[in-house]
mmCIF file of C-alpha atoms in Angstrom:
data_model
loop_
_atom_site.group_PDB
_atom_site.id
_atom_site.type_symbol
_atom_site.label_atom_id
_atom_site.label_comp_id
_atom_site.label_asym_id
_atom_site.label_seq_id
_atom_site.Cartn_x
_atom_site.Cartn_y
_atom_site.Cartn_z
ATOM 1 C CA MET A 106 -140.148 -224.835 -193.041
ATOM 2 C CA TYR A 107 -143.736 -226.003 -192.672
ATOM 3 C CA PRO A 108 -146.053 -225.096 -189.827
ATOM 4 C CA THR A 109 -146.168 -227.634 -186.988
ATOM 5 C CA GLU A 110 -149.499 -229.216 -187.956
ATOM 6 C CA SER A 111 -148.422 -229.756 -191.595
ATOM 7 C CA ARG A 112 -145.154 -231.373 -190.480
ATOM 8 C CA ASN A 113 -146.942 -233.902 -188.271
ATOM 9 C CA LYS A 114 -149.286 -234.793 -191.121
ATOM 10 C CA CYS A 115 -146.389 -235.255 -193.510
ATOM 11 C CA PHE A 116 -144.584 -237.622 -191.149
ATOM 12 C CA SER A 117 -147.705 -239.850 -190.973
ATOM 13 C CA GLU A 118 -148.126 -240.142 -194.716
ATOM 14 C CA GLU A 119 -146.031 -241.644 -197.510
ATOM 15 C CA MET A 120 -143.827 -239.033 -199.226
ATOM 16 C CA VAL A 121 -142.227 -239.426 -202.622
ATOM 17 C CA SER A 122 -139.727 -237.005 -204.136
ATOM 18 C CA ALA A 123 -140.540 -235.622 -207.568
ATOM 19 C CA SER A 124 -137.891 -234.681 -210.065
ATOM 20 C CA ASP A 125 -138.854 -231.005 -210.087
ATOM 21 C CA GLY A 126 -138.314 -230.547 -206.339
ATOM 22 C CA SER A 127 -141.978 -230.730 -205.317
ATOM 23 C CA VAL A 128 -143.414 -233.392 -203.032
ATOM 24 C CA LEU A 129 -146.009 -236.065 -203.846
ATOM 25 C CA GLN A 130 -148.419 -236.646 -200.975
ATOM 26 C CA ASN A 131 -151.237 -239.165 -201.484
ATOM 27 C CA GLU A 132 -150.488 -238.910 -205.202
ATOM 28 C CA GLU A 133 -150.985 -235.141 -205.078
ATOM 29 C CA ARG A 134 -148.236 -232.701 -205.929
ATOM 30 C CA VAL A 135 -147.586 -230.088 -203.194
ATOM 31 C CA ALA A 136 -145.621 -227.091 -204.455
ATOM 32 C CA ALA A 137 -142.686 -225.773 -202.387
ATOM 33 C CA GLU A 138 -143.521 -222.131 -203.093
ATOM 34 C CA PRO A 139 -145.944 -221.696 -200.147
ATOM 35 C CA ALA A 140 -143.184 -222.693 -197.704
ATOM 36 C CA THR A 141 -140.793 -220.262 -199.365
ATOM 37 C CA ALA A 142 -143.398 -217.496 -199.026
ATOM 38 C CA GLU A 143 -143.866 -218.320 -195.345
ATOM 39 C CA MET A 144 -140.102 -218.188 -194.745
ATOM 40 C CA HIS A 145 -139.944 -214.819 -196.500
ATOM 41 C CA GLN A 146 -142.763 -213.494 -194.330
ATOM 42 C CA ALA A 147 -141.035 -214.792 -191.202
ATOM 43 C CA SER A 148 -137.780 -213.103 -192.282
ATOM 44 C CA GLU A 149 -139.576 -209.804 -192.831
ATOM 45 C CA ALA A 150 -141.230 -210.150 -189.439
ATOM 46 C CA LEU A 151 -137.831 -210.635 -187.801
ATOM 47 C CA LYS A 152 -136.510 -207.532 -189.553
ATOM 48 C CA GLU A 153 -139.470 -205.485 -188.363
ATOM 49 C CA ASP A 154 -138.973 -206.829 -184.845
ATOM 50 C CA ALA A 155 -135.293 -205.838 -184.944
ATOM 51 C CA LYS A 156 -136.257 -202.351 -186.102
ATOM 52 C CA GLY A 157 -138.742 -202.133 -183.265
ATOM 53 C CA LYS A 158 -136.095 -203.115 -180.727
ATOM 54 C CA ARG A 159 -133.716 -200.479 -182.082
ATOM 55 C CA ALA A 160 -136.485 -197.892 -181.853
ATOM 56 C CA GLN A 161 -137.178 -198.928 -178.270
ATOM 57 C CA ASN A 162 -133.511 -198.251 -177.419
ATOM 58 C CA ILE A 163 -134.035 -194.551 -178.074
ATOM 59 C CA VAL A 164 -134.916 -192.589 -174.936
ATOM 60 C CA TRP A 165 -137.396 -190.229 -176.546
ATOM 61 C CA ARG A 166 -137.936 -188.256 -173.358
ATOM 62 C CA ASN A 167 -134.262 -187.230 -173.365
ATOM 63 C CA VAL A 168 -134.353 -186.427 -177.074
ATOM 64 C CA ILE A 169 -137.381 -184.162 -176.658
ATOM 65 C CA LEU A 170 -136.161 -182.456 -173.484
ATOM 66 C CA MET A 171 -132.671 -181.797 -174.856
ATOM 67 C CA THR A 172 -134.129 -180.419 -178.066
ATOM 68 C CA LEU A 173 -136.414 -178.052 -176.155
ATOM 69 C CA LEU A 174 -133.546 -177.050 -173.854
ATOM 70 C CA HIS A 175 -131.316 -176.054 -176.760
ATOM 71 C CA ILE A 176 -134.137 -174.167 -178.463
ATOM 72 C CA GLY A 177 -134.614 -172.280 -175.199
ATOM 73 C CA ALA A 178 -130.886 -171.533 -175.046
ATOM 74 C CA VAL A 179 -130.896 -170.070 -178.547
ATOM 75 C CA TYR A 180 -133.865 -167.900 -177.604
ATOM 76 C CA SER A 181 -131.994 -166.808 -174.459
ATOM 77 C CA LEU A 182 -129.324 -165.170 -176.608
ATOM 78 C CA LEU A 183 -131.914 -162.626 -177.727
ATOM 79 C CA LEU A 184 -132.467 -161.582 -174.108
ATOM 80 C CA ILE A 185 -128.837 -160.769 -173.297
ATOM 81 C CA PRO A 186 -129.007 -157.097 -174.456
ATOM 82 C CA LYS A 187 -132.214 -156.611 -172.440
ATOM 83 C CA ALA A 188 -130.823 -157.980 -169.176
ATOM 84 C CA HIS A 189 -129.148 -156.089 -166.329
ATOM 85 C CA PRO A 190 -125.310 -156.291 -166.427
ATOM 86 C CA LEU A 191 -125.378 -157.822 -162.946
ATOM 87 C CA THR A 192 -127.463 -160.642 -164.398
ATOM 88 C CA TRP A 193 -124.663 -161.377 -166.867
ATOM 89 C CA ILE A 194 -122.152 -161.516 -164.012
ATOM 90 C CA TRP A 195 -124.454 -163.657 -161.889
ATOM 91 C CA SER A 196 -125.034 -166.086 -164.762
ATOM 92 C CA TYR A 197 -121.299 -166.496 -165.266
ATOM 93 C CA LEU A 198 -120.786 -166.993 -161.521
ATOM 94 C CA CYS A 199 -123.445 -169.719 -161.606
ATOM 95 C CA PHE A 200 -121.608 -171.273 -164.549
ATOM 96 C CA LEU A 201 -118.366 -171.391 -162.534
ATOM 97 C CA ILE A 202 -120.120 -172.944 -159.533
ATOM 98 C CA THR A 203 -121.795 -175.439 -161.860
ATOM 99 C CA ALA A 204 -118.470 -176.348 -163.446
ATOM 100 C CA LEU A 205 -116.751 -176.809 -160.077
ATOM 101 C CA GLY A 206 -119.514 -179.171 -158.996
ATOM 102 C CA VAL A 207 -118.441 -181.414 -161.873
ATOM 103 C CA THR A 208 -114.686 -180.833 -162.144
ATOM 104 C CA ALA A 209 -113.601 -180.418 -158.523
ATOM 105 C CA GLY A 210 -116.501 -182.465 -157.152
ATOM 106 C CA ALA A 211 -117.861 -185.414 -159.122
ATOM 107 C CA HIS A 212 -114.705 -185.775 -161.194
ATOM 108 C CA ARG A 213 -111.539 -185.128 -159.229
ATOM 109 C CA LEU A 214 -112.849 -185.738 -155.697
ATOM 110 C CA TRP A 215 -115.445 -188.505 -155.934
ATOM 111 C CA SER A 216 -114.559 -190.319 -159.172
ATOM 112 C CA HIS A 217 -110.772 -190.390 -158.739
ATOM 113 C CA ARG A 218 -110.227 -189.641 -155.038
ATOM 114 C CA SER A 219 -107.319 -187.435 -156.108
ATOM 115 C CA TYR A 220 -107.599 -185.329 -152.938
ATOM 116 C CA LYS A 221 -109.549 -185.275 -149.672
ATOM 117 C CA ALA A 222 -112.207 -182.726 -148.738
ATOM 118 C CA LYS A 223 -113.693 -181.880 -145.371
ATOM 119 C CA LEU A 224 -117.441 -181.881 -144.767
ATOM 120 C CA PRO A 225 -118.150 -178.162 -145.509
ATOM 121 C CA LEU A 226 -116.363 -178.410 -148.870
ATOM 122 C CA ARG A 227 -118.104 -181.677 -149.750
ATOM 123 C CA ILE A 228 -121.481 -180.091 -148.986
ATOM 124 C CA PHE A 229 -120.663 -177.101 -151.215
ATOM 125 C CA LEU A 230 -119.491 -179.354 -154.060
ATOM 126 C CA ALA A 231 -122.603 -181.538 -153.741
ATOM 127 C CA ALA A 232 -124.828 -178.445 -153.987
ATOM 128 C CA ALA A 233 -122.792 -177.233 -156.966
ATOM 129 C CA ASN A 234 -123.150 -180.659 -158.544
ATOM 130 C CA SER A 235 -126.937 -180.416 -158.199
ATOM 131 C CA MET A 236 -126.729 -177.050 -159.949
ATOM 132 C CA ALA A 237 -124.943 -178.870 -162.796
ATOM 133 C CA PHE A 238 -127.865 -181.337 -163.181
ATOM 134 C CA GLN A 239 -125.749 -184.062 -164.832
ATOM 135 C CA ASN A 240 -126.971 -186.987 -162.704
ATOM 136 C CA ASP A 241 -126.219 -187.321 -159.000
ATOM 137 C CA ILE A 242 -122.677 -187.749 -157.701
ATOM 138 C CA TYR A 243 -122.934 -191.518 -157.339
ATOM 139 C CA GLU A 244 -124.221 -192.093 -160.875
ATOM 140 C CA TRP A 245 -121.825 -189.583 -162.449
ATOM 141 C CA SER A 246 -118.814 -191.093 -160.677
ATOM 142 C CA ARG A 247 -119.921 -194.644 -161.438
ATOM 143 C CA ASP A 248 -120.201 -193.935 -165.164
ATOM 144 C CA HIS A 249 -116.879 -192.103 -165.169
ATOM 145 C CA ARG A 250 -115.009 -194.939 -163.516
ATOM 146 C CA VAL A 251 -116.478 -197.349 -166.068
ATOM 147 C CA HIS A 252 -115.396 -194.901 -168.810
ATOM 148 C CA HIS A 253 -111.793 -195.005 -167.608
ATOM 149 C CA LYS A 254 -111.688 -198.757 -167.067
ATOM 150 C CA TYR A 255 -113.188 -199.616 -170.483
ATOM 151 C CA SER A 256 -112.386 -196.494 -172.504
ATOM 152 C CA GLU A 257 -113.294 -196.623 -176.228
ATOM 153 C CA THR A 258 -115.020 -200.003 -175.986
ATOM 154 C CA ASP A 259 -118.685 -200.979 -175.790
ATOM 155 C CA GLY A 260 -118.206 -200.877 -172.022
ATOM 156 C CA ASP A 261 -117.566 -197.129 -172.237
ATOM 157 C CA PRO A 262 -120.831 -195.156 -171.680
ATOM 158 C CA HIS A 263 -119.778 -192.520 -174.247
ATOM 159 C CA ASN A 264 -117.503 -194.554 -176.502
ATOM 160 C CA ALA A 265 -115.866 -192.030 -178.865
ATOM 161 C CA LYS A 266 -115.327 -194.727 -181.496
ATOM 162 C CA ARG A 267 -119.067 -194.502 -182.172
ATOM 163 C CA GLY A 268 -118.593 -190.963 -183.479
ATOM 164 C CA PHE A 269 -118.515 -187.365 -182.287
ATOM 165 C CA PHE A 270 -122.280 -187.014 -181.885
ATOM 166 C CA PHE A 271 -122.612 -190.186 -179.838
ATOM 167 C CA ALA A 272 -119.700 -189.251 -177.547
ATOM 168 C CA HIS A 273 -121.004 -185.712 -177.167
ATOM 169 C CA VAL A 274 -124.720 -186.198 -176.487
ATOM 170 C CA GLY A 275 -126.013 -189.204 -178.413
ATOM 171 C CA TRP A 276 -125.131 -191.582 -175.583
ATOM 172 C CA LEU A 277 -127.829 -189.877 -173.515
ATOM 173 C CA PHE A 278 -130.405 -190.507 -176.248
ATOM 174 C CA VAL A 279 -130.173 -194.309 -176.131
ATOM 175 C CA ARG A 280 -130.220 -197.055 -173.542
ATOM 176 C CA LYS A 281 -126.817 -198.038 -172.196
ATOM 177 C CA HIS A 282 -125.039 -200.809 -174.059
ATOM 178 C CA ARG A 283 -125.296 -204.040 -172.079
ATOM 179 C CA ASP A 284 -121.481 -204.099 -171.712
ATOM 180 C CA VAL A 285 -121.673 -200.828 -169.779
ATOM 181 C CA LEU A 286 -124.116 -202.378 -167.335
ATOM 182 C CA GLU A 287 -122.393 -205.743 -167.050
ATOM 183 C CA LYS A 288 -118.846 -204.436 -166.688
ATOM 184 C CA GLY A 289 -119.964 -201.681 -164.361
ATOM 185 C CA LYS A 290 -121.136 -204.351 -161.916
ATOM 186 C CA LYS A 291 -117.550 -205.596 -161.627
ATOM 187 C CA LEU A 292 -116.264 -202.320 -160.172
ATOM 188 C CA ASP A 293 -116.349 -201.291 -156.522
ATOM 189 C CA PHE A 294 -118.342 -198.186 -155.628
ATOM 190 C CA SER A 295 -118.634 -198.811 -151.894
ATOM 191 C CA ASP A 296 -116.547 -195.726 -151.100
ATOM 192 C CA LEU A 297 -119.199 -193.525 -152.704
ATOM 193 C CA LEU A 298 -122.006 -195.064 -150.666
ATOM 194 C CA ALA A 299 -119.895 -194.662 -147.525
ATOM 195 C CA ASP A 300 -119.968 -190.870 -147.925
ATOM 196 C CA PRO A 301 -123.114 -189.471 -146.232
ATOM 197 C CA VAL A 302 -123.007 -186.372 -148.464
ATOM 198 C CA VAL A 303 -123.206 -188.537 -151.583
ATOM 199 C CA VAL A 304 -126.022 -190.626 -150.119
ATOM 200 C CA PHE A 305 -127.986 -187.541 -149.011
ATOM 201 C CA GLN A 306 -127.653 -185.846 -152.383
ATOM 202 C CA ARG A 307 -128.724 -189.007 -154.186
ATOM 203 C CA LYS A 308 -131.789 -189.385 -151.926
ATOM 204 C CA TYR A 309 -132.961 -185.810 -152.447
ATOM 205 C CA TYR A 310 -131.518 -185.257 -155.899
ATOM 206 C CA ASN A 311 -134.688 -184.124 -157.684
ATOM 207 C CA THR A 312 -135.443 -181.516 -155.015
ATOM 208 C CA SER A 313 -131.843 -180.297 -154.923
ATOM 209 C CA VAL A 314 -131.812 -179.898 -158.728
ATOM 210 C CA LEU A 315 -135.043 -177.912 -158.667
ATOM 211 C CA VAL A 316 -133.609 -175.579 -156.021
ATOM 212 C CA MET A 317 -129.994 -175.277 -157.174
ATOM 213 C CA CYS A 318 -130.271 -175.542 -160.958
ATOM 214 C CA PHE A 319 -133.425 -173.501 -161.505
ATOM 215 C CA LEU A 320 -134.840 -171.754 -158.436
ATOM 216 C CA VAL A 321 -131.755 -170.068 -156.924
ATOM 217 C CA PRO A 322 -130.272 -168.851 -160.254
ATOM 218 C CA THR A 323 -133.651 -167.389 -161.225
ATOM 219 C CA VAL A 324 -134.673 -165.779 -157.934
ATOM 220 C CA VAL A 325 -131.408 -164.007 -156.991
ATOM 221 C CA PRO A 326 -131.372 -161.457 -159.896
ATOM 222 C CA TRP A 327 -135.099 -160.816 -159.461
ATOM 223 C CA TYR A 328 -134.846 -160.277 -155.706
ATOM 224 C CA PHE A 329 -131.599 -158.309 -155.415
ATOM 225 C CA TRP A 330 -131.540 -155.986 -158.445
ATOM 226 C CA GLY A 331 -135.027 -156.169 -159.901
ATOM 227 C CA GLU A 332 -134.336 -158.304 -162.949
ATOM 228 C CA THR A 333 -137.414 -159.799 -164.577
ATOM 229 C CA LEU A 334 -138.093 -163.436 -163.741
ATOM 230 C CA TRP A 335 -138.251 -164.136 -167.479
ATOM 231 C CA ASN A 336 -134.727 -162.847 -168.121
ATOM 232 C CA SER A 337 -133.399 -164.459 -164.956
ATOM 233 C CA TYR A 338 -134.844 -167.836 -165.832
ATOM 234 C CA PHE A 339 -133.632 -167.961 -169.419
ATOM 235 C CA LEU A 340 -130.169 -166.474 -168.832
ATOM 236 C CA SER A 341 -129.144 -167.749 -165.404
ATOM 237 C CA SER A 342 -130.879 -171.110 -165.648
ATOM 238 C CA ILE A 343 -131.508 -172.235 -169.232
ATOM 239 C CA LEU A 344 -128.573 -170.637 -171.086
ATOM 240 C CA ARG A 345 -126.104 -171.246 -168.265
ATOM 241 C CA TYR A 346 -127.220 -174.874 -167.901
ATOM 242 C CA THR A 347 -127.056 -175.576 -171.645
ATOM 243 C CA ILE A 348 -123.554 -174.123 -171.985
ATOM 244 C CA SER A 349 -122.295 -176.062 -168.966
ATOM 245 C CA LEU A 350 -123.676 -179.310 -170.403
ATOM 246 C CA ASN A 351 -121.980 -178.835 -173.764
ATOM 247 C CA VAL A 352 -118.695 -177.842 -172.173
ATOM 248 C CA THR A 353 -118.700 -181.057 -170.163
ATOM 249 C CA TRP A 354 -119.707 -183.106 -173.203
ATOM 250 C CA LEU A 355 -116.780 -181.669 -175.179
ATOM 251 C CA VAL A 356 -114.440 -183.507 -172.809
ATOM 252 C CA ASN A 357 -116.063 -186.765 -173.942
ATOM 253 C CA SER A 358 -116.129 -185.873 -177.645
ATOM 254 C CA ALA A 359 -113.602 -183.260 -178.807
ATOM 255 C CA ALA A 360 -110.966 -184.146 -176.190
ATOM 256 C CA HIS A 361 -111.111 -187.762 -177.360
ATOM 257 C CA MET A 362 -110.694 -186.895 -181.041
ATOM 258 C CA TYR A 363 -108.788 -183.645 -181.613
ATOM 259 C CA GLY A 364 -105.386 -182.711 -180.254
ATOM 260 C CA ASN A 365 -101.957 -184.169 -179.565
ATOM 261 C CA ARG A 366 -100.952 -187.089 -177.341
ATOM 262 C CA PRO A 367 -97.651 -186.242 -175.651
ATOM 263 C CA TYR A 368 -98.039 -188.791 -172.834
ATOM 264 C CA ASP A 369 -99.551 -191.854 -174.502
ATOM 265 C CA LYS A 370 -99.981 -192.055 -178.266
ATOM 266 C CA ASP A 371 -101.717 -195.427 -178.014
ATOM 267 C CA ILE A 372 -104.886 -194.131 -176.356
ATOM 268 C CA SER A 373 -107.601 -191.929 -177.841
ATOM 269 C CA PRO A 374 -107.805 -188.995 -175.326
ATOM 270 C CA ARG A 375 -106.011 -185.821 -176.480
ATOM 271 C CA GLU A 376 -104.716 -182.531 -175.147
ATOM 272 C CA ASN A 377 -107.239 -179.931 -176.327
ATOM 273 C CA ARG A 378 -106.692 -176.294 -175.344
ATOM 274 C CA PHE A 379 -110.148 -175.191 -176.475
ATOM 275 C CA VAL A 380 -111.773 -177.728 -174.161
ATOM 276 C CA THR A 381 -109.334 -176.801 -171.400
ATOM 277 C CA PHE A 382 -110.489 -173.181 -171.531
ATOM 278 C CA GLY A 383 -114.201 -173.992 -171.581
ATOM 279 C CA ALA A 384 -114.118 -176.807 -169.026
ATOM 280 C CA ILE A 385 -111.941 -174.834 -166.556
ATOM 281 C CA GLY A 386 -108.970 -177.193 -166.774
ATOM 282 C CA GLU A 387 -110.372 -180.524 -167.971
ATOM 283 C CA GLY A 388 -108.968 -180.499 -171.514
ATOM 284 C CA PHE A 389 -105.570 -181.988 -170.666
ATOM 285 C CA HIS A 390 -107.165 -185.304 -171.418
ATOM 286 C CA ASN A 391 -104.241 -187.377 -172.666
ATOM 287 C CA TYR A 392 -102.454 -186.522 -169.437
ATOM 288 C CA HIS A 393 -105.528 -187.290 -167.355
ATOM 289 C CA HIS A 394 -106.062 -190.756 -168.847
ATOM 290 C CA THR A 395 -102.356 -191.479 -168.412
ATOM 291 C CA PHE A 396 -102.245 -190.258 -164.797
ATOM 292 C CA PRO A 397 -105.879 -190.380 -163.603
ATOM 293 C CA PHE A 398 -104.889 -190.106 -159.944
ATOM 294 C CA ASP A 399 -103.352 -186.620 -160.374
ATOM 295 C CA TYR A 400 -105.595 -183.987 -158.751
ATOM 296 C CA SER A 401 -104.458 -181.328 -161.253
ATOM 297 C CA THR A 402 -105.237 -183.430 -164.366
ATOM 298 C CA SER A 403 -102.281 -181.611 -165.927
ATOM 299 C CA GLU A 404 -98.518 -181.383 -165.693
ATOM 300 C CA PHE A 405 -98.717 -177.583 -165.795
ATOM 301 C CA GLY A 406 -100.118 -176.985 -162.333
ATOM 302 C CA LEU A 407 -102.192 -173.802 -162.086
ATOM 303 C CA ARG A 408 -101.706 -172.739 -165.707
ATOM 304 C CA PHE A 409 -105.016 -172.745 -167.639
ATOM 305 C CA ASN A 410 -106.538 -174.715 -164.771
ATOM 306 C CA PRO A 411 -109.055 -172.815 -162.592
ATOM 307 C CA THR A 412 -110.188 -176.068 -160.969
ATOM 308 C CA THR A 413 -106.669 -176.736 -159.698
ATOM 309 C CA CYS A 414 -106.542 -173.155 -158.401
ATOM 310 C CA PHE A 415 -109.784 -173.759 -156.517
ATOM 311 C CA ILE A 416 -108.553 -177.003 -154.937
ATOM 312 C CA ASP A 417 -105.275 -175.335 -153.929
ATOM 313 C CA LEU A 418 -107.230 -172.476 -152.374
ATOM 314 C CA MET A 419 -109.333 -174.977 -150.419
ATOM 315 C CA CYS A 420 -106.134 -176.605 -149.169
ATOM 316 C CA TRP A 421 -104.814 -173.215 -148.076
ATOM 317 C CA LEU A 422 -108.069 -172.644 -146.180
ATOM 318 C CA GLY A 423 -107.753 -176.043 -144.526
ATOM 319 C CA LEU A 424 -110.800 -177.549 -146.250
ATOM 320 C CA ALA A 425 -108.876 -179.944 -148.526
ATOM 321 C CA SER A 426 -105.748 -182.062 -148.194
ATOM 322 C CA ASN A 427 -103.787 -185.044 -149.522
ATOM 323 C CA ARG A 428 -103.495 -183.846 -153.109
ATOM 324 C CA LYS A 429 -102.042 -186.599 -155.294
ATOM 325 C CA ARG A 430 -99.523 -185.703 -158.002
ATOM 326 C CA ALA A 431 -97.491 -187.490 -160.619
ATOM 327 C CA SER A 432 -93.791 -186.702 -160.126
ATOM 328 C CA SER A 433 -91.914 -184.811 -162.836
ATOM 329 C CA GLU A 434 -89.610 -187.829 -163.246
ATOM 330 C CA MET A 435 -92.606 -190.101 -163.814
ATOM 331 C CA ILE A 436 -94.094 -187.687 -166.348
ATOM 332 C CA GLN A 437 -90.886 -187.273 -168.361
ATOM 333 C CA ALA A 438 -90.226 -191.018 -168.397
ATOM 334 C CA ARG A 439 -93.730 -191.679 -169.689
ATOM 335 C CA LYS A 440 -93.365 -189.016 -172.390
ATOM 336 C CA LEU A 441 -90.186 -190.640 -173.675
ATOM 337 C CA ARG A 442 -91.651 -194.131 -173.547
ATOM 338 C CA THR A 443 -95.155 -193.757 -174.991
ATOM 339 C CA GLY A 444 -95.656 -190.105 -176.039
ATOM 340 C CA ASP A 445 -96.045 -188.849 -179.605
ATOM 341 C CA LYS A 446 -93.050 -186.463 -179.133
ATOM 342 C CA SER A 447 -95.298 -183.434 -179.662
ATOM 343 C CA ALA A 448 -94.300 -181.790 -176.380
#
């Protein structure tokens, strides 16, 4: 293709085809090679532009911060022998609170509405969710509902068909696929915005993360049993936070790739005992995607499921109610109809 000015000039002058494919203009032969060279340059420019757009899709801030976080976590392992035993216990307690903020809070309560919680419990779970630092309740629940609705498609924020790394952490390193954004707009999240606890946490999320994820875990060991701030920070904040992130990510990656499918063999999510242990009950993933409304996310009740134990305890204390469950008849019928006969 010729530039615009050349094309206009050509149309105003007599053109005669030559037998060798060139063009005679005013009795002068104009070779076709320059146009071919221009097209080649334009093609290369388009390729470079496409590469640039792909590069722009990478969220370099997340890549850098996650890399530094994991380096800090590896360094934290060296501090474990030097720390006070109470610091080990406190770090694990913080891990459990962190996990509950995701499993009992953002996941089972706010994403799936599988049970009801009174105000004191919702406040505790919101604070625990800020300790988890995995996006505020509204954003976490929004992405999770989109994940269930469009699982293993481009509309899934952490589509496992794009590979283990992408499903695990890579999805945080790039901009969301446009299908995630477009299809997410079709879902109703008004119930989340109707909860004042969710709205408050979202409004003050950055402050709550600073306090709950980093300040409180660091200060308590230093204040109460004289632990160094250095050890407290790296063990109770950095190491605990990094482990909790990876445990949650394993639900998106490993529990969508490795394990059996006794409830629905036609979907990707699996039953993964390793993930169940680490994520305090969230590894029964084939069951959960088959019966997402079930507050226990498992047919086995309290077995291997600390989150279910916690919710049951809250019900006993009068802070939770209306737990939803799939009936045993429903479960067995589904196993026979769509399960892989592995259990």
